[in-house]
Amino acid sequence: MRTRPCRDYPGPSLSRRAALAGIAVALSTRVADATPETARRLLQGFTSTTPRQGRVSLRIPEIAEDGTQVPVTIVVESPMSGADHVRALHVLADGNPNPGVVSFAFTPLAGRCEVQFRMRLAQSQRVSALAEMSDGSFWITTRDVTVTIGGCKG
Amino acid sequence: MAEDLRTRIRLPPSVKRGELVEIRVLVQHAMESGQRRDASGAIVPRKILNRLAIRYGGQDVLAARLEPAMAANPLFTFFLRAEATGMIELTWTDDDGSIQRSEHKLTVAG
């Protein structure tokens, strides 16, 4: 039974093309592959203990009119000394196609743990900044952002 | 094929030893997220700068792994503690495998 009649494999008919177009539309409108659940799993991959609230200042607009260019400033309270510094800083977004945004690795040479950058937000969602300290502790801050125009298609 | 990245850096003309220096880096890159569709409906393949490494005086200061959620034309502001006159080296890695380095002199007085 390894061959089958050709007629079982029709060329693209109008209705099939219409169906494919429908799928394409469905895919293009499906912006949120990341969910609070996938973001939580990613967060778990970054941490070895439960993160505590605090020490991380996450400045991001409450309402972002343009999701393609959302300014973010993160400051982590730390002396950035050899004995006590921020080792890593991760940014997560739970409503983008992928929950990861950026991960930084720091050395004490930075002197101050502050970064600014611009990110994309596909829709209104929750953004988190997670810091890993040299003593092995984890600190997290979360902000809800309302997005007027989503930023993944542009 | 690697295009020439246009990296701009803003550094103070001169800083004091021990001073915390704010450095701003802007690079022109579309940071194609892999989510966008062209006019015919086909997905435009992902092509982003996926890594930035910053060294100062030959030592690591900061490294970043970038995801498609980084906006086009990445703009970064970060800090470093001035120790001695030396080069700040920026290294970008593109999804296409190309690597681009640029060096910028930080002058430390006194």
PDB file of C-alpha atoms in Angstrom:
ATOM      1  CA  MET A   1       0.000   0.000   0.000  1.00  0.00           C
ATOM      2  CA  ARG A   2       2.843   2.374  -0.662  1.00  0.00           C
ATOM      3  CA  THR A   3       1.250   4.157  -3.586  1.00  0.00           C
ATOM      4  CA  ARG A   4      -1.998   6.006  -3.557  1.00  0.00           C
ATOM      5  CA  PRO A   5      -3.973   7.428  -6.431  1.00  0.00           C
ATOM      6  CA  CYS A   6      -3.055  10.947  -7.391  1.00  0.00           C
ATOM      7  CA  ARG A   7      -6.564  12.107  -6.934  1.00  0.00           C
ATOM      8  CA  ASP A   8      -6.057  11.795  -3.167  1.00  0.00           C
ATOM      9  CA  TYR A   9      -3.658  14.704  -3.464  1.00  0.00           C
ATOM     10  CA  PRO A  10      -5.537  17.495  -5.145  1.00  0.00           C
ATOM     11  CA  GLY A  11      -3.813  20.727  -5.997  1.00  0.00           C
ATOM     12  CA  PRO A  12      -4.706  23.793  -4.025  1.00  0.00           C
ATOM     13  CA  SER A  13      -8.370  24.368  -4.618  1.00  0.00           C
ATOM     14  CA  LEU A  14     -10.098  27.618  -3.921  1.00  0.00           C
ATOM     15  CA  SER A  15     -11.493  26.322  -0.692  1.00  0.00           C
ATOM     16  CA  ARG A  16      -8.099  24.992   0.411  1.00  0.00           C
ATOM     17  CA  ARG A  17      -6.452  28.291  -0.384  1.00  0.00           C
ATOM     18  CA  ALA A  18      -9.162  30.038   1.580  1.00  0.00           C
ATOM     19  CA  ALA A  19      -8.487  27.685   4.480  1.00  0.00           C
ATOM     20  CA  LEU A  20      -4.739  28.370   4.305  1.00  0.00           C
ATOM     21  CA  ALA A  21      -5.398  32.096   4.224  1.00  0.00           C
ATOM     22  CA  GLY A  22      -7.581  31.645   7.286  1.00  0.00           C
ATOM     23  CA  ILE A  23      -4.749  29.850   9.090  1.00  0.00           C
ATOM     24  CA  ALA A  24      -2.319  32.592   8.086  1.00  0.00           C
ATOM     25  CA  VAL A  25      -4.647  35.231   9.510  1.00  0.00           C
ATOM     26  CA  ALA A  26      -5.083  33.207  12.691  1.00  0.00           C
ATOM     27  CA  LEU A  27      -1.292  32.885  13.080  1.00  0.00           C
ATOM     28  CA  SER A  28      -0.637  36.550  12.390  1.00  0.00           C
ATOM     29  CA  THR A  29      -3.161  37.661  14.979  1.00  0.00           C
ATOM     30  CA  ARG A  30      -1.833  35.254  17.614  1.00  0.00           C
ATOM     31  CA  VAL A  31       0.642  37.505  19.375  1.00  0.00           C
ATOM     32  CA  ALA A  32       0.814  36.009  22.843  1.00  0.00           C
ATOM     33  CA  ASP A  33       2.761  32.762  22.833  1.00  0.00           C
ATOM     34  CA  ALA A  34       4.337  33.601  26.153  1.00  0.00           C
ATOM     35  CA  THR A  35       2.023  33.272  29.095  1.00  0.00           C
ATOM     36  CA  PRO A  36       2.458  33.885  32.802  1.00  0.00           C
ATOM     37  CA  GLU A  37       3.179  30.138  32.926  1.00  0.00           C
ATOM     38  CA  THR A  38       6.031  30.155  30.367  1.00  0.00           C
ATOM     39  CA  ALA A  39       7.463  33.289  31.990  1.00  0.00           C
ATOM     40  CA  ARG A  40       7.336  31.537  35.371  1.00  0.00           C
ATOM     41  CA  ARG A  41       9.172  28.517  33.959  1.00  0.00           C
ATOM     42  CA  LEU A  42      11.866  30.753  32.485  1.00  0.00           C
ATOM     43  CA  LEU A  43      12.172  32.521  35.841  1.00  0.00           C
ATOM     44  CA  GLN A  44      12.601  29.176  37.582  1.00  0.00           C
ATOM     45  CA  GLY A  45      15.434  28.362  35.187  1.00  0.00           C
ATOM     46  CA  PHE A  46      17.261  31.512  36.302  1.00  0.00           C
ATOM     47  CA  THR A  47      16.814  30.997  40.041  1.00  0.00           C
ATOM     48  CA  SER A  48      17.944  28.457  42.634  1.00  0.00           C
ATOM     49  CA  THR A  49      15.968  29.963  45.518  1.00  0.00           C
ATOM     50  CA  THR A  50      12.718  31.897  45.660  1.00  0.00           C
ATOM     51  CA  PRO A  51      13.367  35.543  44.732  1.00  0.00           C
ATOM     52  CA  ARG A  52      12.521  38.182  47.305  1.00  0.00           C
ATOM     53  CA  GLN A  53      10.801  41.460  46.510  1.00  0.00           C
ATOM     54  CA  GLY A  54      12.971  44.557  46.521  1.00  0.00           C
ATOM     55  CA  ARG A  55      16.460  45.922  45.802  1.00  0.00           C
ATOM     56  CA  VAL A  56      15.566  46.114  42.102  1.00  0.00           C
ATOM     57  CA  SER A  57      14.120  49.357  40.757  1.00  0.00           C
ATOM     58  CA  LEU A  58      12.291  48.812  37.464  1.00  0.00           C
ATOM     59  CA  ARG A  59      11.251  52.024  35.761  1.00  0.00           C
ATOM     60  CA  ILE A  60       8.941  51.496  32.793  1.00  0.00           C
ATOM     61  CA  PRO A  61       5.928  53.545  31.659  1.00  0.00           C
ATOM     62  CA  GLU A  62       2.592  52.399  33.107  1.00  0.00           C
ATOM     63  CA  ILE A  63       1.054  53.170  29.734  1.00  0.00           C
ATOM     64  CA  ALA A  64       3.202  52.571  26.664  1.00  0.00           C
ATOM     65  CA  GLU A  65       1.671  54.151  23.593  1.00  0.00           C
ATOM     66  CA  ASP A  66       4.200  52.587  21.223  1.00  0.00           C
ATOM     67  CA  GLY A  67       5.016  48.962  22.016  1.00  0.00           C
ATOM     68  CA  THR A  68       7.954  48.950  19.584  1.00  0.00           C
ATOM     69  CA  GLN A  69      10.100  51.276  21.705  1.00  0.00           C
ATOM     70  CA  VAL A  70       9.373  51.088  25.418  1.00  0.00           C
ATOM     71  CA  PRO A  71      12.090  52.730  27.520  1.00  0.00           C
ATOM     72  CA  VAL A  72      13.258  50.743  30.549  1.00  0.00           C
ATOM     73  CA  THR A  73      15.622  51.753  33.353  1.00  0.00           C
ATOM     74  CA  ILE A  74      16.742  49.222  35.942  1.00  0.00           C
ATOM     75  CA  VAL A  75      18.825  49.994  38.998  1.00  0.00           C
ATOM     76  CA  VAL A  76      19.871  47.318  41.477  1.00  0.00           C
ATOM     77  CA  GLU A  77      20.978  48.412  44.953  1.00  0.00           C
ATOM     78  CA  SER A  78      24.487  47.054  45.351  1.00  0.00           C
ATOM     79  CA  PRO A  79      27.941  48.370  46.294  1.00  0.00           C
ATOM     80  CA  MET A  80      29.316  46.477  43.251  1.00  0.00           C
ATOM     81  CA  SER A  81      32.397  45.450  45.248  1.00  0.00           C
ATOM     82  CA  GLY A  82      34.321  42.236  44.794  1.00  0.00           C
ATOM     83  CA  ALA A  83      32.599  40.774  47.858  1.00  0.00           C
ATOM     84  CA  ASP A  84      29.115  42.096  47.181  1.00  0.00           C
ATOM     85  CA  HIS A  85      27.892  42.711  43.662  1.00  0.00           C
ATOM     86  CA  VAL A  86      25.168  41.909  41.171  1.00  0.00           C
ATOM     87  CA  ARG A  87      26.081  38.866  39.148  1.00  0.00           C
ATOM     88  CA  ALA A  88      23.193  38.801  36.695  1.00  0.00           C
ATOM     89  CA  LEU A  89      20.072  40.704  35.766  1.00  0.00           C
ATOM     90  CA  HIS A  90      17.268  39.154  33.737  1.00  0.00           C
ATOM     91  CA  VAL A  91      14.256  40.875  32.198  1.00  0.00           C
ATOM     92  CA  LEU A  92      11.100  38.890  31.412  1.00  0.00           C
ATOM     93  CA  ALA A  93       7.811  39.777  29.737  1.00  0.00           C
ATOM     94  CA  ASP A  94       4.870  37.399  30.145  1.00  0.00           C
ATOM     95  CA  GLY A  95       2.802  38.490  27.140  1.00  0.00           C
ATOM     96  CA  ASN A  96       5.350  38.596  24.315  1.00  0.00           C
ATOM     97  CA  PRO A  97       5.852  35.768  21.799  1.00  0.00           C
ATOM     98  CA  ASN A  98       8.878  34.782  23.910  1.00  0.00           C
ATOM     99  CA  PRO A  99       9.177  35.614  27.623  1.00  0.00           C
ATOM    100  CA  GLY A 100      12.923  36.417  27.572  1.00  0.00           C
ATOM    101  CA  VAL A 101      13.920  40.031  26.889  1.00  0.00           C
ATOM    102  CA  VAL A 102      17.555  40.427  27.907  1.00  0.00           C
ATOM    103  CA  SER A 103      20.024  38.940  30.402  1.00  0.00           C
ATOM    104  CA  PHE A 104      23.006  40.898  31.688  1.00  0.00           C
ATOM    105  CA  ALA A 105      26.107  39.565  33.426  1.00  0.00           C
ATOM    106  CA  PHE A 106      27.978  42.128  35.529  1.00  0.00           C
ATOM    107  CA  THR A 107      31.387  42.373  37.109  1.00  0.00           C
ATOM    108  CA  PRO A 108      32.370  44.763  39.942  1.00  0.00           C
ATOM    109  CA  LEU A 109      34.133  46.922  37.300  1.00  0.00           C
ATOM    110  CA  ALA A 110      30.720  48.324  36.406  1.00  0.00           C
ATOM    111  CA  GLY A 111      30.775  50.229  39.712  1.00  0.00           C
ATOM    112  CA  ARG A 112      27.022  50.837  39.556  1.00  0.00           C
ATOM    113  CA  CYS A 113      24.345  48.374  38.507  1.00  0.00           C
ATOM    114  CA  GLU A 114      22.181  50.512  36.272  1.00  0.00           C
ATOM    115  CA  VAL A 115      21.122  49.820  32.699  1.00  0.00           C
ATOM    116  CA  GLN A 116      18.784  51.538  30.286  1.00  0.00           C
ATOM    117  CA  PHE A 117      17.452  50.122  27.046  1.00  0.00           C
ATOM    118  CA  ARG A 118      14.320  49.993  24.893  1.00  0.00           C
ATOM    119  CA  MET A 119      12.142  46.921  24.527  1.00  0.00           C
ATOM    120  CA  ARG A 120       9.204  45.622  22.506  1.00  0.00           C
ATOM    121  CA  LEU A 121       5.886  44.790  24.126  1.00  0.00           C
ATOM    122  CA  ALA A 122       3.387  42.911  21.957  1.00  0.00           C
ATOM    123  CA  GLN A 123       0.442  43.741  24.212  1.00  0.00           C
ATOM    124  CA  SER A 124      -0.434  44.827  27.734  1.00  0.00           C
ATOM    125  CA  GLN A 125       1.427  42.578  30.128  1.00  0.00           C
ATOM    126  CA  ARG A 126       3.649  42.144  33.176  1.00  0.00           C
ATOM    127  CA  VAL A 127       7.383  42.888  33.017  1.00  0.00           C
ATOM    128  CA  SER A 128       9.787  41.549  35.647  1.00  0.00           C
ATOM    129  CA  ALA A 129      13.413  42.300  36.492  1.00  0.00           C
ATOM    130  CA  LEU A 130      15.284  39.616  38.424  1.00  0.00           C
ATOM    131  CA  ALA A 131      18.710  40.206  39.987  1.00  0.00           C
ATOM    132  CA  GLU A 132      21.121  37.516  41.135  1.00  0.00           C
ATOM    133  CA  MET A 133      23.582  38.720  43.772  1.00  0.00           C
ATOM    134  CA  SER A 134      27.088  37.432  44.454  1.00  0.00           C
ATOM    135  CA  ASP A 135      25.836  35.981  47.782  1.00  0.00           C
ATOM    136  CA  GLY A 136      23.427  33.771  45.826  1.00  0.00           C
ATOM    137  CA  SER A 137      20.275  35.681  46.735  1.00  0.00           C
ATOM    138  CA  PHE A 138      17.643  36.639  44.152  1.00  0.00           C
ATOM    139  CA  TRP A 139      15.572  39.819  44.090  1.00  0.00           C
ATOM    140  CA  ILE A 140      12.661  40.649  41.821  1.00  0.00           C
ATOM    141  CA  THR A 141      10.442  43.586  40.909  1.00  0.00           C
ATOM    142  CA  THR A 142       7.415  43.394  38.633  1.00  0.00           C
ATOM    143  CA  ARG A 143       5.449  46.093  36.801  1.00  0.00           C
ATOM    144  CA  ASP A 144       2.218  45.967  34.802  1.00  0.00           C
ATOM    145  CA  VAL A 145       2.357  47.867  31.531  1.00  0.00           C
ATOM    146  CA  THR A 146      -0.628  48.833  29.399  1.00  0.00           C
ATOM    147  CA  VAL A 147       0.271  48.884  25.718  1.00  0.00           C
ATOM    148  CA  THR A 148      -1.756  50.963  23.267  1.00  0.00           C
ATOM    149  CA  ILE A 149      -0.138  49.725  20.022  1.00  0.00           C
ATOM    150  CA  GLY A 150       1.653  46.355  20.145  1.00  0.00           C
ATOM    151  CA  GLY A 151       5.277  46.148  19.131  1.00  0.00           C
ATOM    152  CA  CYS A 152       6.117  42.786  17.589  1.00  0.00           C
ATOM    153  CA  LYS A 153       4.801  43.249  14.060  1.00  0.00           C
ATOM    154  CA  GLY A 154       6.479  46.560  13.436  1.00  0.00           C
TER     155      GLY A 154
ATOM    156  CA  MET B   1      26.885  38.858   4.890  1.00  0.00           C
ATOM    157  CA  ALA B   2      27.930  41.122   7.677  1.00  0.00           C
ATOM    158  CA  GLU B   3      26.993  44.703   7.177  1.00  0.00           C
ATOM    159  CA  ASP B   4      29.018  47.392   8.815  1.00  0.00           C
ATOM    160  CA  LEU B   5      27.350  48.245  12.079  1.00  0.00           C
ATOM    161  CA  ARG B   6      27.203  51.896  12.861  1.00  0.00           C
ATOM    162  CA  THR B   7      27.950  52.106  16.545  1.00  0.00           C
ATOM    163  CA  ARG B   8      27.869  55.430  18.312  1.00  0.00           C
ATOM    164  CA  ILE B   9      29.127  55.877  21.837  1.00  0.00           C
ATOM    165  CA  ARG B  10      28.786  58.840  24.160  1.00  0.00           C
ATOM    166  CA  LEU B  11      31.655  59.220  26.598  1.00  0.00           C
ATOM    167  CA  PRO B  12      32.714  62.174  28.732  1.00  0.00           C
ATOM    168  CA  PRO B  13      35.861  63.822  27.274  1.00  0.00           C
ATOM    169  CA  SER B  14      37.776  63.204  30.484  1.00  0.00           C
ATOM    170  CA  VAL B  15      36.972  61.639  33.856  1.00  0.00           C
ATOM    171  CA  LYS B  16      38.637  61.369  37.246  1.00  0.00           C
ATOM    172  CA  ARG B  17      40.087  58.160  38.581  1.00  0.00           C
ATOM    173  CA  GLY B  18      37.452  56.290  40.585  1.00  0.00           C
ATOM    174  CA  GLU B  19      34.584  58.212  38.993  1.00  0.00           C
ATOM    175  CA  LEU B  20      31.452  56.387  37.891  1.00  0.00           C
ATOM    176  CA  VAL B  21      31.054  57.003  34.185  1.00  0.00           C
ATOM    177  CA  GLU B  22      27.746  56.784  32.351  1.00  0.00           C
ATOM    178  CA  ILE B  23      28.196  55.404  28.858  1.00  0.00           C
ATOM    179  CA  ARG B  24      25.558  55.422  26.151  1.00  0.00           C
ATOM    180  CA  VAL B  25      25.795  53.157  23.126  1.00  0.00           C
ATOM    181  CA  LEU B  26      23.573  53.326  20.052  1.00  0.00           C
ATOM    182  CA  VAL B  27      23.802  50.875  17.179  1.00  0.00           C
ATOM    183  CA  GLN B  28      21.786  50.805  13.978  1.00  0.00           C
ATOM    184  CA  HIS B  29      20.224  47.396  13.469  1.00  0.00           C
ATOM    185  CA  ALA B  30      16.692  46.348  12.463  1.00  0.00           C
ATOM    186  CA  MET B  31      16.606  43.638  15.181  1.00  0.00           C
ATOM    187  CA  GLU B  32      14.228  41.624  12.994  1.00  0.00           C
ATOM    188  CA  SER B  33      12.166  39.732  15.562  1.00  0.00           C
ATOM    189  CA  GLY B  34      11.053  36.799  13.409  1.00  0.00           C
ATOM    190  CA  GLN B  35       7.427  37.721  14.177  1.00  0.00           C
ATOM    191  CA  ARG B  36       6.858  40.253  11.430  1.00  0.00           C
ATOM    192  CA  ARG B  37       5.260  39.462   8.066  1.00  0.00           C
ATOM    193  CA  ASP B  38       6.115  41.029   4.739  1.00  0.00           C
ATOM    194  CA  ALA B  39       3.572  42.289   2.192  1.00  0.00           C
ATOM    195  CA  SER B  40       3.020  38.762   0.821  1.00  0.00           C
ATOM    196  CA  GLY B  41       2.267  37.391   4.284  1.00  0.00           C
ATOM    197  CA  ALA B  42       5.538  35.462   4.679  1.00  0.00           C
ATOM    198  CA  ILE B  43       7.341  35.661   8.012  1.00  0.00           C
ATOM    199  CA  VAL B  44      10.474  37.790   7.853  1.00  0.00           C
ATOM    200  CA  PRO B  45      13.199  35.569   9.343  1.00  0.00           C
ATOM    201  CA  ARG B  46      14.685  36.490  12.713  1.00  0.00           C
ATOM    202  CA  LYS B  47      17.947  38.434  12.522  1.00  0.00           C
ATOM    203  CA  ILE B  48      19.035  40.221  15.651  1.00  0.00           C
ATOM    204  CA  LEU B  49      22.164  41.161  17.500  1.00  0.00           C
ATOM    205  CA  ASN B  50      22.073  38.407  20.110  1.00  0.00           C
ATOM    206  CA  ARG B  51      25.037  39.412  22.245  1.00  0.00           C
ATOM    207  CA  LEU B  52      26.849  42.500  23.423  1.00  0.00           C
ATOM    208  CA  ALA B  53      30.076  42.275  25.402  1.00  0.00           C
ATOM    209  CA  ILE B  54      31.743  45.294  26.970  1.00  0.00           C
ATOM    210  CA  ARG B  55      35.349  45.253  28.126  1.00  0.00           C
ATOM    211  CA  TYR B  56      37.424  48.025  29.638  1.00  0.00           C
ATOM    212  CA  GLY B  57      41.196  47.877  29.896  1.00  0.00           C
ATOM    213  CA  GLY B  58      41.020  44.261  28.731  1.00  0.00           C
ATOM    214  CA  GLN B  59      38.622  43.172  31.499  1.00  0.00           C
ATOM    215  CA  ASP B  60      34.944  42.220  31.339  1.00  0.00           C
ATOM    216  CA  VAL B  61      32.502  44.853  32.571  1.00  0.00           C
ATOM    217  CA  LEU B  62      29.180  43.690  31.191  1.00  0.00           C
ATOM    218  CA  ALA B  63      27.818  41.078  28.841  1.00  0.00           C
ATOM    219  CA  ALA B  64      24.264  40.955  27.567  1.00  0.00           C
ATOM    220  CA  ARG B  65      22.296  38.225  25.837  1.00  0.00           C
ATOM    221  CA  LEU B  66      19.646  39.921  23.734  1.00  0.00           C
ATOM    222  CA  GLU B  67      16.313  38.410  22.711  1.00  0.00           C
ATOM    223  CA  PRO B  68      13.973  39.505  19.887  1.00  0.00           C
ATOM    224  CA  ALA B  69      12.099  41.646  22.433  1.00  0.00           C
ATOM    225  CA  MET B  70      14.918  44.191  22.240  1.00  0.00           C
ATOM    226  CA  ALA B  71      13.791  47.193  20.192  1.00  0.00           C
ATOM    227  CA  ALA B  72      15.261  48.079  16.805  1.00  0.00           C
ATOM    228  CA  ASN B  73      18.372  50.274  16.852  1.00  0.00           C
ATOM    229  CA  PRO B  74      19.466  49.149  20.328  1.00  0.00           C
ATOM    230  CA  LEU B  75      20.325  51.925  22.734  1.00  0.00           C
ATOM    231  CA  PHE B  76      22.105  50.951  25.943  1.00  0.00           C
ATOM    232  CA  THR B  77      23.168  53.021  28.889  1.00  0.00           C
ATOM    233  CA  PHE B  78      25.463  51.466  31.470  1.00  0.00           C
ATOM    234  CA  PHE B  79      28.134  52.426  33.978  1.00  0.00           C
ATOM    235  CA  LEU B  80      31.746  51.660  34.652  1.00  0.00           C
ATOM    236  CA  ARG B  81      34.202  52.783  37.271  1.00  0.00           C
ATOM    237  CA  ALA B  82      37.132  54.687  35.725  1.00  0.00           C
ATOM    238  CA  GLU B  83      40.453  53.188  36.758  1.00  0.00           C
ATOM    239  CA  ALA B  84      42.979  54.325  34.179  1.00  0.00           C
ATOM    240  CA  THR B  85      43.073  55.629  30.648  1.00  0.00           C
ATOM    241  CA  GLY B  86      42.192  52.701  28.448  1.00  0.00           C
ATOM    242  CA  MET B  87      40.064  51.326  25.710  1.00  0.00           C
ATOM    243  CA  ILE B  88      36.402  50.436  26.008  1.00  0.00           C
ATOM    244  CA  GLU B  89      35.778  47.548  23.657  1.00  0.00           C
ATOM    245  CA  LEU B  90      32.282  46.742  22.388  1.00  0.00           C
ATOM    246  CA  THR B  91      31.632  43.419  20.667  1.00  0.00           C
ATOM    247  CA  TRP B  92      28.319  42.682  18.956  1.00  0.00           C
ATOM    248  CA  THR B  93      27.368  39.212  17.740  1.00  0.00           C
ATOM    249  CA  ASP B  94      24.759  38.940  14.984  1.00  0.00           C
ATOM    250  CA  ASP B  95      22.428  35.975  14.329  1.00  0.00           C
ATOM    251  CA  ASP B  96      24.245  35.569  10.983  1.00  0.00           C
ATOM    252  CA  GLY B  97      27.428  34.742  12.923  1.00  0.00           C
ATOM    253  CA  SER B  98      29.211  37.988  12.161  1.00  0.00           C
ATOM    254  CA  ILE B  99      31.039  39.733  14.967  1.00  0.00           C
ATOM    255  CA  GLN B 100      31.837  43.406  15.080  1.00  0.00           C
ATOM    256  CA  ARG B 101      34.207  45.100  17.492  1.00  0.00           C
ATOM    257  CA  SER B 102      34.770  48.756  18.114  1.00  0.00           C
ATOM    258  CA  GLU B 103      37.196  50.443  20.479  1.00  0.00           C
ATOM    259  CA  HIS B 104      36.712  53.788  22.193  1.00  0.00           C
ATOM    260  CA  LYS B 105      39.240  55.541  24.356  1.00  0.00           C
ATOM    261  CA  LEU B 106      38.349  56.589  27.889  1.00  0.00           C
ATOM    262  CA  THR B 107      40.704  59.264  29.181  1.00  0.00           C
ATOM    263  CA  VAL B 108      41.233  59.272  32.943  1.00  0.00           C
ATOM    264  CA  ALA B 109      42.920  62.358  34.389  1.00  0.00           C
ATOM    265  CA  GLY B 110      44.676  62.395  37.756  1.00  0.00           C
TER     266      GLY B 110
END
